[in-house]
Short mmCIF file of C-alpha atoms and ligand atoms in Angstrom, two decimals:
data_model
loop_
_atom_site.label_atom_id
_atom_site.label_comp_id
_atom_site.label_asym_id
_atom_site.label_seq_id
_atom_site.Cartn_x
_atom_site.Cartn_y
_atom_site.Cartn_z
CA MET C 1 -6.85 -11.22 -20.13
CA LEU C 2 -9.71 -8.97 -19.11
CA GLU C 3 -10.85 -5.87 -21.12
CA ILE C 4 -11.84 -2.98 -19.00
CA PRO C 5 -13.23 0.30 -19.95
CA ALA C 6 -10.79 3.15 -18.73
CA TYR C 7 -10.12 6.76 -19.02
CA GLY C 8 -6.61 8.22 -19.55
CA ALA C 9 -4.07 10.06 -21.40
CA THR C 10 -2.36 8.94 -24.47
CA SER C 11 0.40 11.58 -24.22
CA ALA C 12 1.55 14.33 -22.18
CA LYS C 13 -0.31 16.97 -24.17
CA ALA C 14 -3.60 15.15 -24.76
CA PRO C 15 -6.80 15.62 -22.82
CA LEU C 16 -7.84 12.47 -21.00
CA ALA C 17 -10.28 10.31 -23.06
CA PRO C 18 -11.79 6.84 -22.92
CA PHE C 19 -10.12 3.51 -24.26
CA PHE C 20 -9.89 -0.13 -23.21
CA ILE C 21 -6.96 -1.54 -21.29
CA GLU C 22 -6.29 -5.10 -20.55
CA ARG C 23 -5.82 -6.39 -16.97
CA ARG C 24 -4.83 -9.92 -15.98
CA LYS C 25 -7.29 -12.53 -14.89
CA PRO C 26 -7.24 -12.87 -10.95
CA GLY C 27 -4.31 -15.47 -9.97
CA PRO C 28 -4.53 -17.56 -6.51
CA HIS C 29 -3.40 -14.44 -4.42
CA ASP C 30 -5.41 -11.81 -6.34
CA LEU C 31 -8.59 -9.77 -6.05
CA LEU C 32 -10.62 -8.59 -8.73
CA VAL C 33 -12.24 -5.34 -7.42
CA ASP C 34 -15.19 -3.38 -8.91
CA ILE C 35 -14.06 0.24 -8.73
CA LEU C 36 -16.69 2.45 -7.16
CA TYR C 37 -14.98 5.68 -6.70
CA CYS C 38 -11.71 7.10 -7.39
CA GLY C 39 -10.04 10.22 -6.12
CA ILE C 40 -8.01 12.88 -8.28
CA CYS C 41 -4.70 13.44 -6.75
CA HIS C 42 -2.58 16.43 -8.11
CA SER C 43 0.03 13.73 -8.66
CA ASP C 44 -2.53 12.42 -11.49
CA ILE C 45 -1.76 15.99 -13.05
CA HIS C 46 1.91 16.07 -12.89
CA GLN C 47 2.27 12.54 -14.09
CA ALA C 48 -0.36 12.78 -16.83
CA ARG C 49 1.24 16.05 -18.15
CA GLY C 50 4.67 14.39 -18.00
CA GLU C 51 5.86 16.98 -15.20
CA TRP C 52 8.08 14.41 -13.23
CA GLY C 53 10.19 13.38 -16.43
CA ALA C 54 9.07 10.47 -18.93
CA SER C 55 5.85 9.07 -18.05
CA VAL C 56 4.35 5.77 -19.15
CA PHE C 57 1.73 6.26 -21.99
CA PRO C 58 -1.17 5.37 -22.34
CA MET C 59 -1.64 6.37 -18.90
CA VAL C 60 -4.90 5.37 -16.74
CA PRO C 61 -4.22 7.79 -13.52
CA GLY C 62 -5.96 7.21 -10.05
CA HIS C 63 -4.58 5.86 -6.99
CA GLU C 64 -7.27 6.80 -4.43
CA ILE C 65 -9.37 3.70 -5.45
CA VAL C 66 -12.40 2.33 -3.27
CA GLY C 67 -14.34 -0.52 -4.56
CA THR C 68 -15.87 -4.11 -3.91
CA VAL C 69 -14.35 -7.61 -4.17
CA VAL C 70 -16.08 -9.29 -7.00
CA GLU C 71 -13.81 -12.27 -7.30
CA ALA C 72 -11.02 -13.84 -5.03
CA GLY C 73 -8.23 -16.17 -6.06
CA ASN C 74 -8.44 -19.72 -4.58
CA ASN C 75 -5.55 -18.94 -2.05
CA VAL C 76 -6.96 -15.91 -0.58
CA GLU C 77 -8.01 -16.06 3.01
CA ARG C 78 -8.18 -12.51 4.40
CA TRP C 79 -10.78 -11.18 1.64
CA LYS C 80 -14.22 -12.32 0.42
CA VAL C 81 -16.60 -11.38 -2.22
CA GLY C 82 -18.47 -8.04 -1.40
CA ASP C 83 -15.68 -6.54 0.86
CA PRO C 84 -15.18 -2.85 0.43
CA VAL C 85 -11.66 -2.64 -0.07
CA GLY C 86 -9.05 0.51 -0.82
CA ILE C 87 -6.12 0.63 -3.08
CA GLY C 88 -3.71 3.39 -2.78
CA CYS C 89 -0.50 4.37 -4.61
CA PHE C 90 1.29 1.15 -5.11
CA VAL C 91 0.20 -2.51 -5.88
CA ASP C 92 3.24 -4.28 -5.42
CA SER C 93 6.96 -4.36 -4.45
CA CYS C 94 9.69 -6.81 -3.91
CA ARG C 95 8.41 -7.93 -0.63
CA GLU C 96 11.99 -8.76 0.26
CA CYS C 97 14.09 -5.77 1.06
CA GLU C 98 14.73 -4.24 4.39
CA PRO C 99 11.99 -1.34 3.60
CA CYS C 100 9.37 -3.94 2.40
CA THR C 101 9.92 -6.17 5.51
CA ALA C 102 9.65 -2.97 7.76
CA GLY C 103 6.49 -2.29 6.29
CA GLU C 104 7.67 0.70 4.38
CA GLU C 105 6.93 -0.56 0.72
CA GLN C 106 6.89 2.73 -0.64
CA PHE C 107 10.70 2.73 -0.30
CA CYS C 108 11.26 -0.81 -1.52
CA GLU C 109 14.71 -0.86 -2.81
CA GLN C 110 13.83 -2.68 -6.02
CA GLY C 111 11.25 0.25 -6.66
CA MET C 112 7.43 -0.24 -5.70
CA SER C 113 4.98 -1.16 -8.72
CA GLN C 114 3.12 2.00 -8.27
CA THR C 115 -0.49 1.93 -9.13
CA TYR C 116 -0.15 3.68 -12.52
CA ASN C 117 2.54 5.07 -14.56
CA SER C 118 4.82 2.13 -13.47
CA TYR C 119 5.30 -1.51 -14.11
CA GLU C 120 4.49 -4.89 -12.56
CA ARG C 121 7.18 -6.82 -10.91
CA ASP C 122 8.06 -8.24 -14.54
CA GLY C 123 9.43 -4.80 -15.30
CA LYS C 124 7.49 -4.59 -18.55
CA THR C 125 3.64 -4.80 -17.85
CA PRO C 126 2.35 -1.24 -17.39
CA THR C 127 0.36 -0.60 -14.42
CA TYR C 128 -3.17 1.33 -14.97
CA GLY C 129 -4.86 3.09 -12.22
CA GLY C 130 -8.33 3.82 -10.96
CA TYR C 131 -9.90 5.75 -13.66
CA SER C 132 -11.33 2.24 -14.71
CA THR C 133 -14.05 0.12 -13.87
CA ARG C 134 -12.11 -2.80 -12.42
CA ILE C 135 -8.63 -3.53 -11.13
CA THR C 136 -6.70 -6.83 -10.26
CA VAL C 137 -4.54 -6.60 -7.25
CA ASN C 138 -2.58 -8.95 -4.86
CA GLU C 139 -4.35 -9.34 -1.79
CA ASN C 140 -1.21 -7.93 0.35
CA TYR C 141 -1.76 -4.51 -1.28
CA VAL C 142 -5.53 -3.97 -0.57
CA LEU C 143 -6.82 -2.17 2.42
CA ARG C 144 -9.78 -2.49 4.70
CA ILE C 145 -12.49 0.40 4.32
CA PRO C 146 -13.94 0.50 8.01
CA GLU C 147 -17.88 0.48 7.69
CA ASN C 148 -18.56 4.02 9.02
CA ILE C 149 -16.85 5.79 6.31
CA PRO C 150 -18.84 6.67 3.26
CA LEU C 151 -17.02 5.00 0.29
CA GLU C 152 -16.93 8.31 -1.75
CA ARG C 153 -15.25 9.94 1.36
CA ALA C 154 -12.88 7.26 1.91
CA ALA C 155 -11.31 7.40 -1.50
CA PRO C 156 -9.19 10.20 -0.76
CA LEU C 157 -7.68 8.84 2.11
CA LEU C 158 -5.82 6.21 0.04
CA CYS C 159 -3.19 9.07 -0.90
CA ALA C 160 -4.07 12.19 0.70
CA GLY C 161 -5.02 10.63 4.04
CA ILE C 162 -2.06 8.47 4.29
CA THR C 163 0.40 11.05 2.90
CA THR C 164 -0.45 13.46 5.68
CA TYR C 165 -1.09 10.89 8.43
CA SER C 166 2.53 9.49 8.08
CA PRO C 167 4.44 12.56 8.54
CA LEU C 168 2.27 13.82 11.51
CA ARG C 169 2.96 10.33 13.20
CA GLN C 170 6.68 9.86 11.96
CA PHE C 171 7.88 13.46 13.32
CA GLY C 172 6.03 12.77 16.64
CA VAL C 173 3.31 15.56 16.23
CA LYS C 174 1.33 15.60 19.66
CA ALA C 175 -1.47 17.32 21.42
CA GLY C 176 -0.79 20.99 21.82
CA ASP C 177 1.87 21.30 19.35
CA ASP C 178 1.59 24.61 17.07
CA VAL C 179 1.11 22.96 13.45
CA ALA C 180 0.77 24.91 10.19
CA VAL C 181 -0.55 23.39 7.26
CA VAL C 182 0.64 24.95 3.95
CA GLY C 183 -2.03 24.95 1.13
CA LEU C 184 -5.82 23.89 1.69
CA GLY C 185 -6.15 21.37 -1.17
CA GLY C 186 -6.85 17.69 -0.98
CA LEU C 187 -3.77 16.95 0.99
CA GLY C 188 -3.99 20.16 3.06
CA HIS C 189 -7.58 19.76 4.32
CA MET C 190 -6.75 16.11 5.38
CA ALA C 191 -3.71 17.43 7.22
CA VAL C 192 -6.04 19.95 9.07
CA LYS C 193 -8.36 17.20 10.12
CA LEU C 194 -5.89 14.92 10.93
CA ALA C 195 -3.69 17.14 13.07
CA LYS C 196 -6.86 18.57 14.82
CA ALA C 197 -7.86 14.81 15.56
CA MET C 198 -4.21 14.39 17.12
CA GLY C 199 -5.04 17.48 19.54
CA ALA C 200 -2.55 19.83 17.53
CA LYS C 201 -3.48 23.67 17.39
CA VAL C 202 -3.71 24.05 13.53
CA THR C 203 -3.09 27.16 11.23
CA VAL C 204 -3.75 27.00 7.55
CA LEU C 205 -1.26 29.08 5.51
CA SER C 206 -3.09 29.74 2.21
CA HIS C 207 -2.97 31.71 -0.78
CA SER C 208 -6.69 31.82 -1.23
CA PRO C 209 -8.32 34.41 1.04
CA ALA C 210 -11.77 32.78 0.24
CA LYS C 211 -10.92 29.50 1.82
CA ARG C 212 -10.73 31.00 5.63
CA GLN C 213 -14.43 30.11 6.55
CA ASP C 214 -13.96 26.49 5.15
CA ALA C 215 -10.30 26.06 7.01
CA LEU C 216 -12.22 26.97 10.43
CA ARG C 217 -14.98 24.67 9.65
CA LEU C 218 -12.66 21.93 8.75
CA GLY C 219 -11.23 22.26 12.37
CA ALA C 220 -8.41 24.89 11.87
CA ASP C 221 -7.92 27.37 14.79
CA ASP C 222 -6.33 30.04 12.69
CA PHE C 223 -5.94 31.18 8.96
CA VAL C 224 -2.89 33.16 7.35
CA VAL C 225 -3.14 34.52 4.04
CA THR C 226 0.29 34.26 2.59
CA HIS C 227 -0.17 37.00 -0.11
CA TYR C 228 1.45 39.59 1.99
CA GLU C 229 4.85 39.96 3.28
CA GLU C 230 3.76 40.84 6.93
CA ALA C 231 2.17 37.60 7.15
CA PHE C 232 5.45 35.94 7.54
CA GLU C 233 6.97 38.70 9.48
CA LYS C 234 4.01 38.49 12.15
CA ASN C 235 4.55 34.40 12.50
CA THR C 236 8.44 34.28 12.51
CA GLY C 237 9.22 31.51 14.81
CA ARG C 238 5.65 30.43 15.78
CA PHE C 239 5.23 26.76 14.86
CA ASP C 240 6.80 23.51 16.16
CA PHE C 241 5.82 21.70 12.79
CA ILE C 242 4.71 22.59 9.25
CA LEU C 243 3.38 20.51 6.56
CA ASP C 244 4.11 21.74 3.20
CA THR C 245 1.42 20.52 0.77
CA LEU C 246 2.04 22.88 -1.98
CA SER C 247 1.90 21.64 -5.82
CA ALA C 248 3.33 24.93 -7.15
CA GLN C 249 6.81 26.43 -6.84
CA HIS C 250 7.10 28.90 -3.58
CA ASP C 251 9.79 30.06 -1.16
CA TYR C 252 10.89 27.57 1.12
CA ASN C 253 12.77 29.73 3.28
CA ALA C 254 10.06 32.17 3.85
CA TYR C 255 8.36 29.21 5.39
CA LEU C 256 11.17 27.91 7.33
CA ASN C 257 11.47 31.20 9.15
CA LEU C 258 8.06 30.62 10.68
CA LEU C 259 9.50 27.44 12.63
CA ARG C 260 10.47 27.84 16.25
CA ARG C 261 13.90 26.64 17.58
CA ASP C 262 14.20 22.88 16.55
CA GLY C 263 11.11 23.01 14.60
CA THR C 264 10.49 20.74 11.74
CA MET C 265 9.15 21.54 8.13
CA VAL C 266 8.27 18.33 6.16
CA LEU C 267 7.67 18.64 2.47
CA VAL C 268 5.08 16.30 0.86
CA GLY C 269 4.10 18.72 -2.20
CA LEU C 270 6.37 18.01 -5.24
CA PRO C 271 6.78 21.19 -7.41
CA ASP C 272 9.49 22.02 -9.55
CA PRO C 273 12.89 22.47 -7.85
CA THR C 274 13.24 25.44 -5.51
CA PRO C 275 16.38 27.12 -4.26
CA LEU C 276 17.10 26.57 -0.57
CA ALA C 277 19.30 28.94 1.76
CA ALA C 278 21.18 27.56 4.93
CA ALA C 279 20.67 30.45 7.03
CA PRO C 280 16.91 29.84 8.06
CA LEU C 281 17.79 26.16 8.95
CA ILE C 282 21.09 27.15 10.84
CA MET C 283 19.82 30.11 12.79
CA GLN C 284 17.16 28.03 15.10
CA ARG C 285 18.70 24.53 14.41
CA ARG C 286 15.50 24.13 12.19
CA ARG C 287 14.83 20.86 10.38
CA LEU C 288 13.66 20.32 6.80
CA ALA C 289 12.51 16.72 5.74
CA GLY C 290 10.26 15.03 3.21
CA SER C 291 7.61 12.20 3.41
CA LEU C 292 6.53 9.93 0.72
CA ILE C 293 2.81 8.11 1.34
CA GLY C 294 3.11 5.50 3.69
CA GLY C 295 3.24 1.77 3.99
CA ILE C 296 0.23 -0.83 3.88
CA CYS C 297 0.20 -1.19 7.64
CA GLU C 298 0.58 2.52 8.35
CA ALA C 299 -2.23 3.15 5.86
CA GLN C 300 -4.41 0.76 7.41
CA GLU C 301 -3.70 2.42 10.73
CA MET C 302 -4.78 5.60 9.31
CA LEU C 303 -7.85 4.23 7.98
CA ASP C 304 -8.77 2.83 11.45
CA PHE C 305 -7.79 6.24 12.92
CA CYS C 306 -10.17 8.09 10.69
CA ALA C 307 -13.00 5.61 11.57
CA GLU C 308 -12.45 6.14 15.29
CA TYR C 309 -12.02 10.01 15.06
CA GLY C 310 -14.92 10.47 12.38
CA VAL C 311 -12.42 11.86 9.59
CA ALA C 312 -13.11 11.79 5.92
CA ALA C 313 -12.56 13.63 3.03
CA ASP C 314 -14.73 16.71 1.87
CA VAL C 315 -15.54 15.80 -1.68
CA GLU C 316 -16.98 17.03 -4.99
CA VAL C 317 -18.25 13.74 -6.78
CA ILE C 318 -18.14 14.06 -10.66
CA PRO C 319 -18.64 11.81 -13.36
CA ILE C 320 -15.30 10.75 -15.63
CA GLN C 321 -16.68 12.88 -18.37
CA GLN C 322 -15.65 16.07 -16.23
CA ILE C 323 -12.05 14.98 -15.63
CA ASN C 324 -10.52 17.50 -17.98
CA GLU C 325 -12.38 20.44 -16.50
CA ALA C 326 -11.51 19.01 -12.91
CA TYR C 327 -7.93 18.93 -13.48
CA GLU C 328 -8.06 22.73 -14.70
CA ARG C 329 -10.14 23.76 -11.66
CA MET C 330 -7.51 22.10 -9.50
CA ILE C 331 -4.55 23.93 -10.89
CA ARG C 332 -6.58 27.07 -10.17
CA SER C 333 -7.09 25.77 -6.51
CA ASP C 334 -10.58 25.58 -6.97
CA VAL C 335 -11.59 22.31 -5.53
CA ARG C 336 -13.69 21.79 -2.16
CA TYR C 337 -11.52 19.78 -1.49
CA ARG C 338 -11.08 16.58 -3.34
CA PHE C 339 -12.76 15.59 -6.66
CA VAL C 340 -13.88 11.93 -6.66
CA ILE C 341 -14.81 10.30 -9.73
CA ASP C 342 -18.05 8.11 -9.71
CA ILE C 343 -16.79 5.27 -11.70
CA ALA C 344 -20.42 4.18 -12.51
CA SER C 345 -20.31 7.06 -14.95
CA LEU C 346 -17.54 5.09 -17.28
CA GLU C 347 -20.05 2.33 -17.77
CA GLN C 348 -22.35 5.02 -19.60
CA PRO C 349 -22.41 4.22 -23.38
CA GLN C 350 -19.94 6.40 -25.32
CA PRO C 351 -17.30 5.95 -27.90
CA MET C 352 -14.72 3.60 -26.66
CA PRO C 353 -11.76 2.83 -29.05
CA ARG C 354 -9.59 0.06 -28.52
CA TRP C 355 -6.17 1.25 -27.86
CA ASP C 356 -4.25 1.50 -31.12
CA GLU C 357 -0.98 3.13 -31.48
CA GLU C 358 -1.67 4.41 -34.91
CA ARG C 359 -4.95 6.00 -33.96
CA TYR C 360 -3.30 8.18 -31.25
CA ASN C 361 -0.41 10.45 -31.78
CA VAL C 362 1.95 9.38 -29.22
CA SER C 363 4.19 12.34 -28.16
CA ALA C 364 7.87 12.80 -27.84
CA ASN C 365 7.25 12.66 -24.03
CA SER C 366 5.89 9.06 -23.90
CA ASN C 367 7.84 6.00 -23.07
CA GLN C 368 7.63 4.04 -26.30
CA ALA C 369 9.54 1.21 -24.15
CA CYS C 370 6.52 0.35 -22.68
CA TRP C 371 5.15 -1.32 -25.45
P1 NAP K 401 -4.22 20.17 -4.76
O1 NAP K 401 -5.63 19.50 -4.30
O2 NAP K 401 -4.35 20.84 -5.96
O3 NAP K 401 -3.86 21.33 -3.69
C1 NAP K 401 -2.55 22.08 -3.66
C2 NAP K 401 -2.80 23.30 -3.10
O4 NAP K 401 -1.54 24.16 -3.12
C3 NAP K 401 -3.93 24.26 -3.32
O5 NAP K 401 -5.21 24.03 -3.00
C4 NAP K 401 -3.54 25.32 -3.16
O6 NAP K 401 -3.86 25.88 -1.67
C5 NAP K 401 -2.04 25.47 -3.20
N1 NAP K 401 -1.61 26.21 -4.43
C6 NAP K 401 -1.72 25.65 -5.58
N2 NAP K 401 -1.08 26.19 -6.61
C7 NAP K 401 -0.56 27.43 -5.81
C8 NAP K 401 0.37 28.57 -6.20
N3 NAP K 401 0.43 28.90 -7.75
N4 NAP K 401 0.70 29.50 -5.35
C9 NAP K 401 0.35 29.19 -4.01
N5 NAP K 401 -0.56 27.75 -3.57
C10 NAP K 401 -0.92 27.16 -4.41
O7 NAP K 401 -3.19 19.23 -4.49
P2 NAP K 401 -2.81 17.70 -3.82
O8 NAP K 401 -3.69 16.63 -4.39
O9 NAP K 401 -3.26 18.08 -2.43
O10 NAP K 401 -1.20 17.63 -3.88
C11 NAP K 401 -0.59 18.54 -3.56
C12 NAP K 401 1.24 18.16 -4.12
O11 NAP K 401 1.34 16.95 -2.90
C13 NAP K 401 1.33 17.83 -5.46
O12 NAP K 401 2.61 18.33 -5.59
C14 NAP K 401 1.14 16.12 -5.19
O13 NAP K 401 1.85 15.62 -6.48
C15 NAP K 401 1.90 16.17 -3.97
N6 NAP K 401 1.61 14.67 -3.48
C16 NAP K 401 2.96 14.13 -2.82
C17 NAP K 401 2.74 12.93 -1.88
C18 NAP K 401 3.92 12.42 -1.27
O14 NAP K 401 3.84 11.10 -1.18
N7 NAP K 401 4.73 13.24 -1.00
C19 NAP K 401 1.34 12.20 -2.21
C20 NAP K 401 0.34 12.91 -2.99
C21 NAP K 401 0.52 14.15 -3.52
P3 NAP K 401 -4.38 27.16 -1.25
O15 NAP K 401 -5.26 27.79 -2.14
O16 NAP K 401 -4.70 27.10 0.11
O17 NAP K 401 -3.02 28.13 -1.18
ZN1 ZN K 402 -1.64 10.93 -4.79
ZN1 ZN K 403 11.25 -4.21 -1.41
#
C-alpha cells in the first residue's frame, strides 16, 4: 500500500484536518496520479457534514481533481507518464450494466464507486478524494485535460463543468433559447459560460445583488435579484429552460412559474427536500427534471468543448490550510467562483498524525461499518 498525506473530516462535526491515508499500488490497468489541484464543490460540504445521511468517515473529499500521471500499469496503453489528467466524481462502476455500457456510468445499476464517501468495487475499501497528494485510479475513469486549459482552471470542470454541460445538452438547449441560471456559484458560473458558448441568451437569477457585474462579465445578458417578489411577477413565463443550482432550500414553484409553455426546469442543486405544487406544472405544461453529473464520454466531450470555446472556471486558488474557512465562505455565497486547492501546500511540513480511531472521537454520524 502507499501511504499518502491527505486532509479530511473524521466526523460530521469535526473541522477538516491532516492525516495519512492508504491507497493501493497501481495494478496493470491503473494510473498513479500526482494531484496538482482540486476544486471544492458544495457537495464536499454536504457530505463532510453528513447532510445527505450517513457518510463514510474518515472522509477525504474532493472530486474535481487534476494532476499528472507519475506511474502507469503494464497494460495501460492510452496514457503515459507526464500526461495531464482529470478525475471527476466517480472512479469506477460495474462496467456491465445498461447505463455503464451506454456511457452513463453515473447511473450504474450496481452503484458507481464515487471518488470519495464511497467504496471500491469490493464494497468494503473506502474511496478517498482529491484533498490528497496522489490517487490510484483505473485508466478508464480518467479524462484528458486539453493543453490550452490552465490546470487550476480545469479542475472545476470535472464536476461543476460536467454537471451543467450535461443537462444543457441532454435537454437540447440551443442557440437563441432564453436560459435562466439560478444561483451564481461554482456550478452556476460554469452554466452561464457554457450556455453562452452554446448560443443561448442567459439570465442569472441570484440572491446576491453584488454579483451583477460579475454575471455580465461572465457572459450573462441579464441579471435578476430574487429578493423581491416583483422579480418573479415581472419574469413570469419568460424562459425556455431553467437550470437550478441552488444549494439551499427555496421555493421551486416560484421558479417554475418563470417558464414558458412547455419549458423545462432542471434541478442540479441538492438542498433539503422542498414542497412542490402541481399547478405551476399543469398550467403551462411545464416540465421539471433532474440531472446527475455526466458519464466519462460526455465529460471528455465537455472538456474538448471548453478547449474549443475558451471556457474555464474562474478560481480562487488557496492552500489546503484554508479549507475550513473556504467552506464557511461558500456557505455565505462568498466565492468568486470556485475555490481550488493548490495541493503542493499539503506537502509543507505540518503535524500529520496517522489515522487512529482512538485518537479521534468518531461521531454517531460516521459509518463504522467502513472499518
Ligand atoms: P456554491 O458554489 O456554494 O453555489 C451555490 C449558490 O447557491 C450560491 O453561490 C448562491 O448563489 C446560491 N445560494 C446559496 N445559499 C443560498 C441561500 N440561502 N438562498 C438563496 N441562494 C443561495 O455550490 P455549488 O458547488 O455550485 O453546488 C450547488 C449545488 O449543486 C449543491 O447542492 C451541490 O451539492 C449540488 N451539486 C449537484 C451535482 C449533480 O450532479 N446534480 C453536482 C455537483 C453539485 P447566489 O449568490 O447567486 O444567489
Ligand atoms: Zn461536485
Ligand atoms: Zn454499471
